[in-house]
Structure formats: structure tokens, C-alpha cells
């Protein structure tokens, strides 16, 4: 579904991605872990064309990600993204946030999209919040609206950029629960996360990134339970057993 070959990304003189090679198969859940500043979020943004990569190639379902090509619009509708800070429209209700893109980007009939939007908000446990604005929702509820908004585009894959890091600890479980449901339903997902327990339980594979490169990757339980690289071992020790 997603393939990256020798991907480099610079911000001026700062090289953030230094030759990333990775694959995500259809229906697979891949968790990307690593310290802050290792290029994880930039990697996601390059996959759906929010950032322009400088070298290498990225393919989504066989189509090259090229910000200058007409196909980039299609890729952005096929690969949805859930952000760390929700990015909801504050002046629109939960339902209005969910239906905006299918109506105005994909030009789908409003009545059809509204029905889908209501169903999705029920699916993420927000049946009683359909007409509520983001300011009246908790962080966890806002993130579940954001997930419903991503699903409303009927994407082939969803990218999650640290979807629980801005949440109070007691709200994290609800969001991870929705993500588990998506994984069980076969959604292709790339998840940048610090939730090692979620990665161990849900991910098919894990990529450990540091310094703009993939240091180690493999089956989730192998990487997380038996890391081979010293840098991976040190990172997991610090995350799982903080002083």
C-alpha cells in the first residue's frame, strides 16, 4: 500500500530524513517509534504530500507521491491523517467537521455524507455529541471526532501523528480503543506513537527511527521484546522504565 525508497527531506541545511526505506502492506498496522526530533512526523507528512521530500520515491497504492502532479489530490483523499492537536474547525459542530471534506473535496451528495457522518460519530462513541462544537468536547472526544473525519473520506490508509500525546492520561484509552477497532477491521494504519503497550498489542510491525534513519524494524513483538540494536534497547529502557 505504501512504499518508501531512499527518502530524504531537508529543512534548509537541516537534514531530517536521511534515506528512509520502508513498506506498509495493505491491512497492516505499522507503529513508528523513536525520540523526539527523529523525523517521525515529517515522514508521515511526506507520505501524503503535506511535505515535499527532496530525494527518493514514495508510492501509495502504486502511484508516486509527487506534489506537482495532479494525482496528489487523489492521494490526499486516499490517505487520511489524524493530527496530534485535532485540527478541528472550532466554529463547526462535530458532524459539520466530519462531513466537510467529503462534500467540498470529493463532491459527494450532502444527504449521503450526513448519514455516513452520523454513523461514524456513533461508531466512535459520540452519538450524543453530534451537534456539539469542539470547545464543549474533551480532548479525547475531539480526537475521536478527528478519527471520524478521517474515516468519512473512506480512505485506503490512515496516518496517525502521535494521536494521544496531547491528551490527559485518563482520556487516552478511549482513543486507543477506537484505533484498535479500526485495526481489527483491517484498516491500513501508520501510527507515530509513544504508546508502547498499544504498539505491542496492535501493531503488525514496528519501525524505530532515530536521527532521520530507520535504525531497526520488524515484527512488533520481536522489536519491542527483543530489540537487536543498542540504540533501540536504550530507547525502550528509558521509555518503559523512566527514572
Coordinates of N, CA and C in Angstrom, one line a residue:
X1 N 0.8 -1.2 0.0 CA 0.0 0.0 0.0 C 0.9 1.3 0.0
X2 N 1.9 1.3 0.8 CA 2.8 2.4 0.9 C 4.2 1.9 0.8
X3 N 5.0 2.6 0.0 CA 6.4 2.2 -0.2 C 7.3 3.4 -0.2
X4 N 8.4 3.4 0.6 CA 9.3 4.5 0.6 C 10.7 3.9 0.2
X5 N 11.3 4.6 -0.7 CA 12.6 4.2 -1.2 C 13.6 5.4 -1.1
X6 N 14.6 5.3 -0.3 CA 15.7 6.3 -0.2 C 15.2 7.7 0.0
X7 N 14.2 7.9 0.9 CA 13.6 9.2 1.1 C 14.4 10.1 1.9
X8 N 14.7 11.3 1.4 CA 15.4 12.3 2.1 C 14.6 13.6 2.2
X9 N 14.7 14.3 3.3 CA 13.9 15.5 3.5 C 14.8 16.5 4.3
X10 N 15.0 17.7 3.7 CA 15.7 18.8 4.3 C 14.8 19.9 4.6
X11 N 15.1 20.6 5.7 CA 14.6 21.9 6.0 C 15.8 22.9 6.0
X12 N 16.0 23.5 4.9 CA 17.2 24.3 4.7 C 18.4 23.4 4.8
X13 N 19.3 23.7 5.7 CA 20.5 22.9 5.8 C 20.4 21.7 6.8
X14 N 19.2 21.7 7.4 CA 18.9 20.6 8.4 C 18.3 19.4 7.6
X15 N 19.0 18.3 7.6 CA 18.6 17.0 7.0 C 17.8 16.2 8.0
X16 N 16.5 16.1 7.8 CA 15.6 15.5 8.8 C 15.4 14.0 8.5
X17 N 15.2 13.7 7.2 CA 15.2 12.3 6.8 C 16.4 12.0 6.0
X18 N 17.1 10.9 6.3 CA 18.4 10.6 5.7 C 18.4 9.2 4.9
X19 N 17.4 9.0 4.1 CA 17.4 7.8 3.3 C 16.5 6.7 3.9
X20 N 15.2 7.0 4.0 CA 14.2 6.1 4.6 C 13.8 5.0 3.6
X21 N 13.9 3.8 4.0 CA 13.3 2.7 3.2 C 12.3 1.9 4.1
X22 N 11.1 1.8 3.6 CA 10.0 1.2 4.4 C 8.9 0.8 3.5
X23 N 8.1 -0.2 4.0 CA 6.9 -0.7 3.3 C 5.8 -0.9 4.3
X24 N 4.6 -0.6 3.8 CA 3.4 -0.9 4.6 C 2.4 -1.7 3.7
X25 N 2.1 -2.9 4.1 CA 1.3 -3.7 3.3 C -0.2 -3.3 3.5
X26 N -1.1 -3.7 2.6 CA -2.5 -3.4 2.7 C -3.0 -4.2 4.0
X27 N -3.8 -3.4 4.8 CA -4.3 -4.0 6.0 C -3.4 -4.1 7.2
X28 N -2.2 -3.6 7.0 CA -1.2 -3.7 8.1 C -1.2 -2.5 9.0
X29 N -0.9 -2.7 10.3 CA -0.7 -1.6 11.2 C 0.8 -1.5 11.5
X30 N 1.4 -0.4 11.2 CA 2.8 -0.2 11.5 C 3.0 1.0 12.4
X31 N 3.6 0.7 13.6 CA 3.9 1.8 14.5 C 5.3 2.3 14.4
X32 N 5.4 3.6 14.4 CA 6.7 4.3 14.2 C 7.1 4.9 15.6
X33 N 8.2 4.4 16.2 CA 8.6 4.9 17.5 C 9.9 5.5 17.4
X34 N 10.3 6.3 18.4 CA 11.6 6.9 18.4 C 11.6 8.2 19.2
X35 N 12.8 8.8 19.5 CA 12.8 10.0 20.3 C 12.3 11.2 19.5
X36 N 11.9 12.3 20.2 CA 11.5 13.5 19.6 C 12.6 14.0 18.7
X37 N 12.2 14.5 17.5 CA 13.2 15.1 16.6 C 13.9 14.1 15.7
X38 N 13.3 12.8 15.7 CA 13.9 11.8 14.8 C 13.3 11.7 13.4
X39 N 12.4 12.6 13.1 CA 11.8 12.6 11.8 C 10.5 11.9 11.6
X40 N 9.9 11.4 12.6 CA 8.7 10.6 12.5 C 7.5 11.3 11.9
X41 N 7.2 12.5 12.5 CA 6.1 13.3 11.9 C 6.4 13.7 10.5
X42 N 7.6 14.1 10.2 CA 7.9 14.6 8.9 C 7.7 13.4 7.9
X43 N 8.1 12.2 8.3 CA 7.9 11.0 7.5 C 6.4 10.9 7.1
X44 N 5.5 11.0 8.1 CA 4.1 10.9 7.7 C 3.6 12.0 6.8
X45 N 4.1 13.2 7.0 CA 3.7 14.3 6.2 C 4.2 14.2 4.7
X46 N 5.3 13.5 4.6 CA 5.8 13.3 3.2 C 5.0 12.2 2.5
X47 N 4.4 11.3 3.2 CA 3.7 10.2 2.6 C 2.4 10.7 1.9
X48 N 1.7 11.7 2.5 CA 0.5 12.2 1.9 C 0.7 13.6 1.2
X49 N 2.0 13.9 1.1 CA 2.2 15.2 0.3 C 2.0 16.5 1.0
X50 N 1.9 16.4 2.4 CA 1.9 17.7 3.1 C 3.3 18.3 3.2
X51 N 4.3 17.5 3.1 CA 5.7 18.0 2.9 C 6.3 17.4 1.6
X52 N 7.1 18.2 1.0 CA 7.7 17.9 -0.2 C 9.1 17.2 0.1
X53 N 9.3 16.0 -0.3 CA 10.6 15.3 0.0 C 11.6 15.7 -1.1
X54 N 12.9 15.7 -0.7 CA 13.9 16.2 -1.6 C 14.5 15.1 -2.5
X55 N 14.5 13.9 -2.0 CA 15.2 12.8 -2.8 C 14.5 11.5 -2.5
X56 N 14.6 10.5 -3.4 CA 13.9 9.2 -3.2 C 12.6 9.2 -3.8
X57 N 11.8 8.2 -3.5 CA 10.5 8.0 -4.0 C 9.5 7.4 -3.0
X58 N 8.3 7.9 -3.0 CA 7.2 7.3 -2.2 C 6.1 7.0 -3.1
X59 N 5.5 5.8 -2.9 CA 4.4 5.3 -3.7 C 3.2 5.0 -2.7
X60 N 2.0 5.4 -3.1 CA 0.8 5.0 -2.4 C -0.1 4.2 -3.3
X61 N -0.3 3.0 -3.0 CA -1.1 2.1 -3.9 C -0.7 2.1 -5.3
X62 N 0.7 2.2 -5.5 CA 1.2 2.2 -6.9 C 1.4 3.5 -7.5
X63 N 0.9 4.6 -6.9 CA 1.0 5.9 -7.5 C 2.1 6.7 -6.8
X64 N 3.0 7.3 -7.6 CA 4.1 8.1 -6.9 C 3.5 9.3 -6.3
X65 N 4.0 9.6 -5.1 CA 3.6 10.9 -4.4 C 4.5 12.0 -5.0
X66 N 3.8 12.9 -5.7 CA 4.5 14.0 -6.4 C 3.6 15.2 -6.2
X67 N 4.1 16.2 -5.4 CA 3.3 17.4 -5.0 C 3.0 18.2 -6.2
X68 N 3.7 18.1 -7.3 CA 3.4 18.8 -8.5 C 2.5 18.1 -9.5
X69 N 2.1 16.9 -9.2 CA 1.3 16.1 -10.2 C -0.2 16.2 -9.8
X70 N -1.1 16.2 -10.7 CA -2.5 16.2 -10.4 C -2.9 15.0 -9.5
X71 N -2.2 14.0 -9.5 CA -2.5 12.8 -8.7 C -2.4 13.1 -7.2
X72 N -1.7 14.2 -6.8 CA -1.6 14.4 -5.4 C -2.9 14.6 -4.7
X73 N -3.9 15.2 -5.4 CA -5.2 15.4 -4.8 C -5.8 14.1 -4.5
X74 N -5.7 13.1 -5.4 CA -6.3 11.8 -5.1 C -5.6 11.1 -4.0
X75 N -4.3 11.3 -3.9 CA -3.5 10.6 -2.8 C -3.9 11.2 -1.5
X76 N -4.1 12.5 -1.4 CA -4.5 13.1 -0.1 C -5.9 12.7 0.3
X77 N -6.8 12.3 -0.7 CA -8.1 11.8 -0.3 C -8.1 10.4 0.1
X78 N -7.1 9.6 -0.4 CA -7.0 8.2 -0.1 C -6.2 7.9 1.2
X79 N -5.3 8.9 1.6 CA -4.5 8.7 2.8 C -4.9 9.8 3.7
X80 N -5.7 9.5 4.7 CA -6.2 10.5 5.6 C -5.2 10.6 6.8
X81 N -5.3 11.7 7.5 CA -4.3 12.0 8.6 C -5.0 12.5 9.8
X82 N -4.6 11.9 10.9 CA -5.1 12.4 12.2 C -4.0 13.0 13.0
X83 N -4.2 14.3 13.4 CA -3.1 15.1 13.9 C -3.1 15.0 15.4
X84 N -1.9 15.4 16.0 CA -1.7 15.4 17.4 C -2.7 16.4 18.1
X85 N -2.9 17.5 17.4 CA -3.7 18.6 18.1 C -5.1 18.7 17.5
X86 N -5.6 17.6 16.9 CA -7.0 17.5 16.4 C -7.3 18.3 15.2
X87 N -7.0 19.6 15.2 CA -7.2 20.5 14.0 C -8.6 20.5 13.5
X88 N -9.5 20.6 14.5 CA -11.0 20.7 14.1 C -11.3 22.2 13.9
X89 N -12.3 22.4 13.0 CA -12.8 23.7 12.8 C -13.6 24.1 14.1
X90 N -13.2 25.2 14.8 CA -13.9 25.5 16.1 C -15.3 26.0 15.9
X91 N -15.6 26.6 14.7 CA -16.9 27.2 14.5 C -17.9 26.2 14.0
X92 N -17.5 24.9 13.8 CA -18.4 23.9 13.2 C -18.7 22.8 14.3
X93 N -19.8 22.2 14.2 CA -20.2 21.1 15.1 C -19.4 19.9 14.8
X94 N -19.5 18.9 15.6 CA -18.8 17.6 15.4 C -19.2 17.1 14.0
X95 N -20.5 17.0 13.7 CA -20.9 16.5 12.5 C -20.4 17.3 11.3
X96 N -20.5 18.6 11.4 CA -20.1 19.5 10.3 C -18.6 19.3 10.1
X97 N -17.8 19.1 11.1 CA -16.3 18.8 10.9 C -16.1 17.5 10.1
X98 N -17.0 16.5 10.4 CA -16.8 15.2 9.8 C -17.2 15.2 8.3
X99 N -18.2 16.0 8.0 CA -18.8 16.0 6.6 C -18.2 17.0 5.6
X100 N -17.4 17.9 6.1 CA -16.8 19.0 5.3 C -16.1 18.5 4.1
X101 N -15.1 17.6 4.3 CA -14.2 17.2 3.2 C -14.9 16.4 2.2
X102 N -15.7 15.4 2.5 CA -16.4 14.6 1.5 C -17.3 15.4 0.6
X103 N -17.9 16.4 1.2 CA -18.8 17.3 0.4 C -18.1 18.2 -0.5
X104 N -17.1 18.9 0.1 CA -16.4 20.0 -0.7 C -15.2 19.6 -1.5
X105 N -14.5 18.5 -1.0 CA -13.4 18.0 -1.7 C -13.8 16.9 -2.7
X106 N -14.5 15.9 -2.2 CA -14.9 14.8 -3.1 C -16.2 15.0 -3.8
X107 N -16.9 16.1 -3.5 CA -18.2 16.5 -4.2 C -19.3 15.4 -4.1
X108 N -19.3 14.8 -2.9 CA -20.4 13.7 -2.7 C -21.7 14.4 -2.3
X109 N -22.8 13.7 -2.5 CA -24.1 14.3 -2.2 C -24.2 14.5 -0.7
X110 N -24.7 15.7 -0.3 CA -24.8 16.0 1.1 C -25.5 15.0 2.0
X111 N -26.7 14.6 1.5 CA -27.5 13.7 2.3 C -26.8 12.4 2.6
X112 N -26.1 11.9 1.6 CA -25.4 10.7 1.8 C -24.2 10.8 2.8
X113 N -23.5 11.9 2.7 CA -22.4 12.2 3.6 C -22.9 12.4 5.0
X114 N -24.0 13.1 5.2 CA -24.5 13.4 6.6 C -24.9 12.1 7.2
X115 N -25.5 11.2 6.5 CA -25.8 9.9 7.1 C -24.6 9.1 7.5
X116 N -23.6 9.1 6.6 CA -22.3 8.5 6.9 C -21.7 9.1 8.1
X117 N -21.7 10.5 8.2 CA -21.1 11.2 9.3 C -21.7 10.8 10.6
X118 N -23.0 10.8 10.6 CA -23.7 10.4 11.9 C -23.4 9.0 12.3
X119 N -23.3 8.1 11.3 CA -22.9 6.7 11.7 C -21.5 6.6 12.2
X120 N -20.6 7.4 11.7 CA -19.2 7.3 12.1 C -19.1 7.9 13.5
X121 N -19.8 9.0 13.8 CA -19.8 9.5 15.2 C -20.4 8.6 16.2
X122 N -21.4 7.8 15.8 CA -21.9 6.7 16.7 C -20.8 5.7 16.9
X123 N -20.1 5.3 15.8 CA -19.1 4.3 15.8 C -18.0 4.6 16.8
X124 N -17.6 5.9 16.9 CA -16.5 6.3 17.8 C -17.1 6.8 19.2
X125 N -18.3 6.4 19.4 CA -18.9 6.6 20.8 C -19.3 8.1 21.1
X126 N -19.7 8.8 20.0 CA -20.1 10.2 20.2 C -21.5 10.5 19.7
X127 N -22.4 9.5 19.9 CA -23.8 9.7 19.4 C -24.5 10.9 20.0
X128 N -24.1 11.2 21.2 CA -24.7 12.4 21.9 C -24.0 13.7 21.7
X129 N -23.0 13.7 20.9 CA -22.2 14.9 20.7 C -22.2 15.4 19.2
X130 N -23.2 14.9 18.4 CA -23.2 15.2 17.0 C -23.3 16.7 16.7
X131 N -24.1 17.4 17.5 CA -24.3 18.8 17.3 C -23.6 19.7 18.2
X132 N -22.5 19.2 18.8 CA -21.7 20.0 19.8 C -20.5 20.5 19.1
X133 N -20.1 21.7 19.5 CA -18.8 22.3 19.0 C -17.6 21.8 19.7
X134 N -16.4 21.9 19.1 CA -15.2 21.3 19.7 C -14.9 21.9 21.1
X135 N -15.2 23.2 21.4 CA -14.9 23.8 22.7 C -15.6 23.1 23.8
X136 N -16.7 22.5 23.5 CA -17.5 21.8 24.5 C -17.2 20.3 24.6
X137 N -16.1 19.9 23.9 CA -15.7 18.5 24.0 C -14.4 18.3 24.7
X138 N -14.2 17.2 25.3 CA -12.9 16.9 25.9 C -11.8 16.6 24.8
X139 N -10.6 16.6 25.2 CA -9.5 16.3 24.2 C -9.7 15.0 23.5
X140 N -10.1 14.0 24.4 CA -10.3 12.6 23.8 C -11.5 12.6 22.9
X141 N -12.5 13.3 23.2 CA -13.7 13.4 22.3 C -13.4 14.1 21.0
X142 N -12.6 15.2 21.1 CA -12.2 15.9 19.9 C -11.3 15.0 19.0
X143 N -10.5 14.2 19.6 CA -9.6 13.3 18.8 C -10.5 12.2 18.1
X144 N -11.5 11.8 18.8 CA -12.4 10.8 18.2 C -13.2 11.4 17.0
X145 N -13.6 12.7 17.1 CA -14.2 13.4 16.0 C -13.2 13.4 14.8
X146 N -11.9 13.7 15.1 CA -10.9 13.8 14.1 C -10.8 12.4 13.4
X147 N -10.9 11.3 14.1 CA -10.8 10.0 13.5 C -12.0 9.8 12.7
X148 N -13.2 10.2 13.1 CA -14.4 10.0 12.3 C -14.3 10.9 11.1
X149 N -13.7 12.0 11.2 CA -13.5 12.9 10.0 C -12.6 12.2 9.0
X150 N -11.5 11.6 9.5 CA -10.6 10.8 8.6 C -11.4 9.7 7.9
X151 N -12.2 9.0 8.6 CA -12.9 7.8 8.1 C -14.0 8.3 7.1
X152 N -14.5 9.5 7.2 CA -15.5 10.0 6.3 C -15.1 10.0 4.9
X153 N -13.8 10.2 4.7 CA -13.2 10.2 3.4 C -13.1 8.8 2.7
X154 N -13.4 7.8 3.5 CA -13.3 6.4 3.0 C -11.9 6.1 2.5
X155 N -10.9 6.4 3.3 CA -9.5 6.3 2.8 C -9.0 4.9 2.7
X156 N -8.0 4.7 2.0 CA -7.3 3.4 1.9 C -6.3 3.2 3.1
X157 N -5.9 4.3 3.7 CA -5.0 4.2 4.8 C -5.2 5.5 5.6
X158 N -4.8 5.3 6.9 CA -4.9 6.5 7.8 C -3.5 6.6 8.5
X159 N -3.0 7.9 8.5 CA -1.8 8.2 9.2 C -2.1 8.9 10.5
X160 N -1.6 8.4 11.6 CA -1.8 9.0 12.9 C -0.5 9.6 13.5
X161 N -0.5 10.9 13.7 CA 0.7 11.6 14.2 C 0.5 11.8 15.7
X162 N 1.1 10.9 16.5 CA 1.0 10.9 18.0 C -0.4 11.3 18.4
X163 N -1.4 10.5 18.1 CA -2.8 10.9 18.4 C -3.2 11.0 19.8
X164 N -2.4 10.5 20.7 CA -2.7 10.6 22.2 C -1.8 11.5 23.0
X165 N -0.8 12.1 22.4 CA 0.2 12.8 23.2 C -0.3 14.1 23.8
X166 N -1.4 14.6 23.2 CA -1.9 15.9 23.7 C -3.1 15.6 24.7
X167 N -3.3 14.4 25.0 CA -4.5 14.1 25.9 C -4.1 13.8 27.3
X168 N -5.0 14.1 28.2 CA -4.8 13.7 29.6 C -4.8 12.2 29.7
X169 N -4.0 11.6 30.6 CA -3.9 10.2 30.7 C -5.2 9.4 30.7
X170 N -6.2 9.9 31.4 CA -7.4 9.2 31.6 C -8.2 9.2 30.3
X171 N -7.9 10.0 29.3 CA -8.6 10.1 28.0 C -8.0 9.2 26.9
X172 N -6.8 8.8 27.2 CA -6.0 8.0 26.1 C -6.7 6.7 25.7
X173 N -7.3 6.0 26.7 CA -7.8 4.7 26.5 C -9.0 4.7 25.5
X174 N -9.8 5.8 25.5 CA -10.9 5.8 24.6 C -10.5 5.9 23.1
X175 N -9.4 6.8 22.9 CA -8.9 7.0 21.6 C -8.2 5.7 21.1
X176 N -7.4 5.1 21.9 CA -6.7 3.8 21.5 C -7.7 2.7 21.3
X177 N -8.9 2.7 22.0 CA -9.9 1.7 21.8 C -10.5 1.9 20.4
X178 N -10.7 3.1 19.9 CA -11.2 3.3 18.5 C -10.2 2.8 17.5
X179 N -8.9 3.1 17.8 CA -7.9 2.7 16.9 C -7.8 1.2 16.8
X180 N -8.0 0.5 17.9 CA -7.9 -1.0 17.9 C -9.1 -1.5 17.1
X181 N -10.2 -0.9 17.2 CA -11.4 -1.3 16.3 C -11.0 -1.2 14.8
X182 N -10.4 -0.1 14.5 CA -10.0 0.1 13.1 C -9.0 -1.0 12.6
X183 N -8.0 -1.3 13.5 CA -7.1 -2.3 13.2 C -7.7 -3.6 13.0
X184 N -8.7 -4.0 13.9 CA -9.4 -5.2 13.8 C -10.2 -5.3 12.5
X185 N -10.7 -4.1 12.0 CA -11.5 -4.1 10.8 C -10.6 -4.1 9.5
X186 N -9.3 -4.1 9.7 CA -8.4 -4.3 8.5 C -8.0 -3.0 7.9
X187 N -8.1 -1.8 8.6 CA -7.6 -0.6 8.1 C -6.1 -0.5 8.0
X188 N -5.5 -0.1 6.9 CA -4.1 0.2 6.9 C -3.8 1.4 7.7
X189 N -2.8 1.3 8.6 CA -2.6 2.4 9.5 C -1.1 2.5 9.8
X190 N -0.6 3.8 9.7 CA 0.8 4.1 10.2 C 0.6 5.0 11.3
X191 N 1.2 4.6 12.5 CA 0.9 5.3 13.7 C 2.2 5.7 14.4
X192 N 2.5 7.0 14.4 CA 3.6 7.5 15.2 C 3.1 7.6 16.7
X193 N 3.8 7.0 17.6 CA 3.2 6.9 18.9 C 4.3 6.6 19.9
X194 N 4.1 7.1 21.2 CA 4.9 6.7 22.3 C 4.2 5.6 23.2
X195 N 3.0 5.2 22.7 CA 2.3 4.2 23.5 C 2.8 2.8 23.1
X196 N 3.8 2.4 23.9 CA 4.5 1.1 23.6 C 3.6 -0.1 23.8
X197 N 2.7 0.0 24.8 CA 1.8 -1.1 25.0 C 0.8 -1.3 23.9
X198 N 0.3 -0.1 23.3 CA -0.5 -0.2 22.1 C 0.2 -0.8 21.0
X199 N 1.5 -0.4 20.7 CA 2.2 -0.9 19.6 C 2.4 -2.4 19.8
X200 N 2.7 -2.9 21.0 CA 2.9 -4.3 21.2 C 1.7 -5.1 21.0
X201 N 0.5 -4.5 21.4 CA -0.7 -5.3 21.3 C -1.3 -5.3 19.9
X202 N -1.2 -4.1 19.2 CA -2.0 -3.9 17.9 C -1.1 -4.0 16.7
X203 N 0.1 -3.5 16.8 CA 0.9 -3.3 15.5 C 1.3 -4.7 15.0
X204 N 1.4 -4.8 13.6 CA 2.0 -5.9 13.0 C 3.5 -5.7 13.0
X205 N 3.9 -4.5 12.7 CA 5.4 -4.2 12.6 C 5.7 -2.9 13.3
X206 N 6.9 -2.8 13.7 CA 7.4 -1.5 14.4 C 8.6 -1.0 13.7
X207 N 8.7 0.3 13.4 CA 9.9 0.9 12.9 C 10.4 1.8 14.1
X208 N 11.7 1.6 14.4 CA 12.3 2.5 15.4 C 13.2 3.5 14.6
X209 N 12.9 4.8 14.7 CA 13.6 5.8 14.0 C 14.5 6.6 15.0
X210 N 15.6 7.0 14.5 CA 16.5 7.9 15.3 C 17.4 8.6 14.3
X211 N 17.5 9.9 14.5 CA 18.5 10.7 13.7 C 18.1 10.7 12.2
X212 N 16.9 10.5 11.9 CA 16.5 10.6 10.5 C 16.6 9.3 9.7
X213 N 16.9 8.2 10.4 CA 17.0 6.9 9.7 C 16.2 5.9 10.5
X214 N 15.9 4.8 9.8 CA 15.2 3.6 10.4 C 16.3 2.7 11.0
X215 N 16.5 2.8 12.3 CA 17.5 2.0 13.0 C 17.2 0.5 13.0
X216 N 15.9 0.2 13.3 CA 15.5 -1.2 13.4 C 14.1 -1.3 13.0
X217 N 13.7 -2.4 12.4 CA 12.3 -2.6 12.1 C 12.1 -4.1 12.0
X218 N 10.8 -4.5 12.3 CA 10.5 -5.9 12.3 C 9.2 -6.1 12.9
X219 N 8.8 -7.4 13.1 CA 7.6 -7.8 13.8 C 7.5 -7.1 15.2
X220 N 6.3 -6.6 15.5 CA 6.2 -5.7 16.7 C 6.8 -6.3 18.0
X221 N 6.4 -7.6 18.2 CA 6.8 -8.2 19.5 C 8.3 -8.5 19.5
X222 N 8.9 -8.8 18.3 CA 10.3 -9.0 18.3 C 11.1 -7.7 18.6
X223 N 10.7 -6.6 17.9 CA 11.4 -5.4 18.1 C 11.2 -4.9 19.5
X224 N 10.0 -5.0 20.1 CA 9.7 -4.4 21.4 C 10.2 -5.3 22.5
X225 N 10.2 -6.6 22.3 CA 10.6 -7.5 23.4 C 12.0 -8.0 23.3
X226 N 12.5 -8.0 22.1 CA 13.9 -8.4 21.9 C 14.7 -7.5 20.9
X227 N 14.8 -6.3 21.2 CA 15.5 -5.3 20.3 C 16.9 -5.8 20.1
X228 N 17.4 -5.6 18.8 CA 18.7 -6.1 18.5 C 19.7 -4.9 18.5
X229 N 19.3 -3.7 18.2 CA 20.2 -2.6 18.1 C 20.3 -1.9 19.5
X230 N 21.6 -1.6 19.8 CA 21.8 -1.0 21.2 C 21.0 0.3 21.3
X231 N 20.8 1.1 20.3 CA 20.0 2.4 20.4 C 18.6 2.1 20.7
X232 N 18.0 1.0 20.0 CA 16.6 0.6 20.3 C 16.5 0.2 21.8
X233 N 17.4 -0.6 22.2 CA 17.4 -1.1 23.6 C 17.4 0.0 24.6
X234 N 18.3 1.0 24.3 CA 18.4 2.1 25.2 C 17.1 3.0 25.3
X235 N 16.5 3.2 24.1 CA 15.3 4.0 24.0 C 14.2 3.3 24.7
X236 N 14.0 2.0 24.5 CA 12.9 1.3 25.1 C 13.1 1.2 26.7
X237 N 14.3 1.0 27.1 CA 14.6 1.0 28.5 C 14.2 2.3 29.2
X238 N 14.5 3.5 28.5 CA 14.2 4.8 29.0 C 12.7 5.0 29.0
X239 N 12.0 4.5 28.0 CA 10.5 4.8 27.9 C 9.8 3.9 28.8
X240 N 10.2 2.6 28.9 CA 9.4 1.7 29.8 C 9.8 1.7 31.2
X241 N 11.0 2.2 31.5 CA 11.4 2.3 32.9 C 12.1 3.6 33.2
X242 N 11.3 4.7 33.1 CA 11.8 6.0 33.4 C 12.3 6.2 34.8
X243 N 13.3 7.0 35.0 CA 13.8 7.2 36.4 C 12.8 8.1 37.2

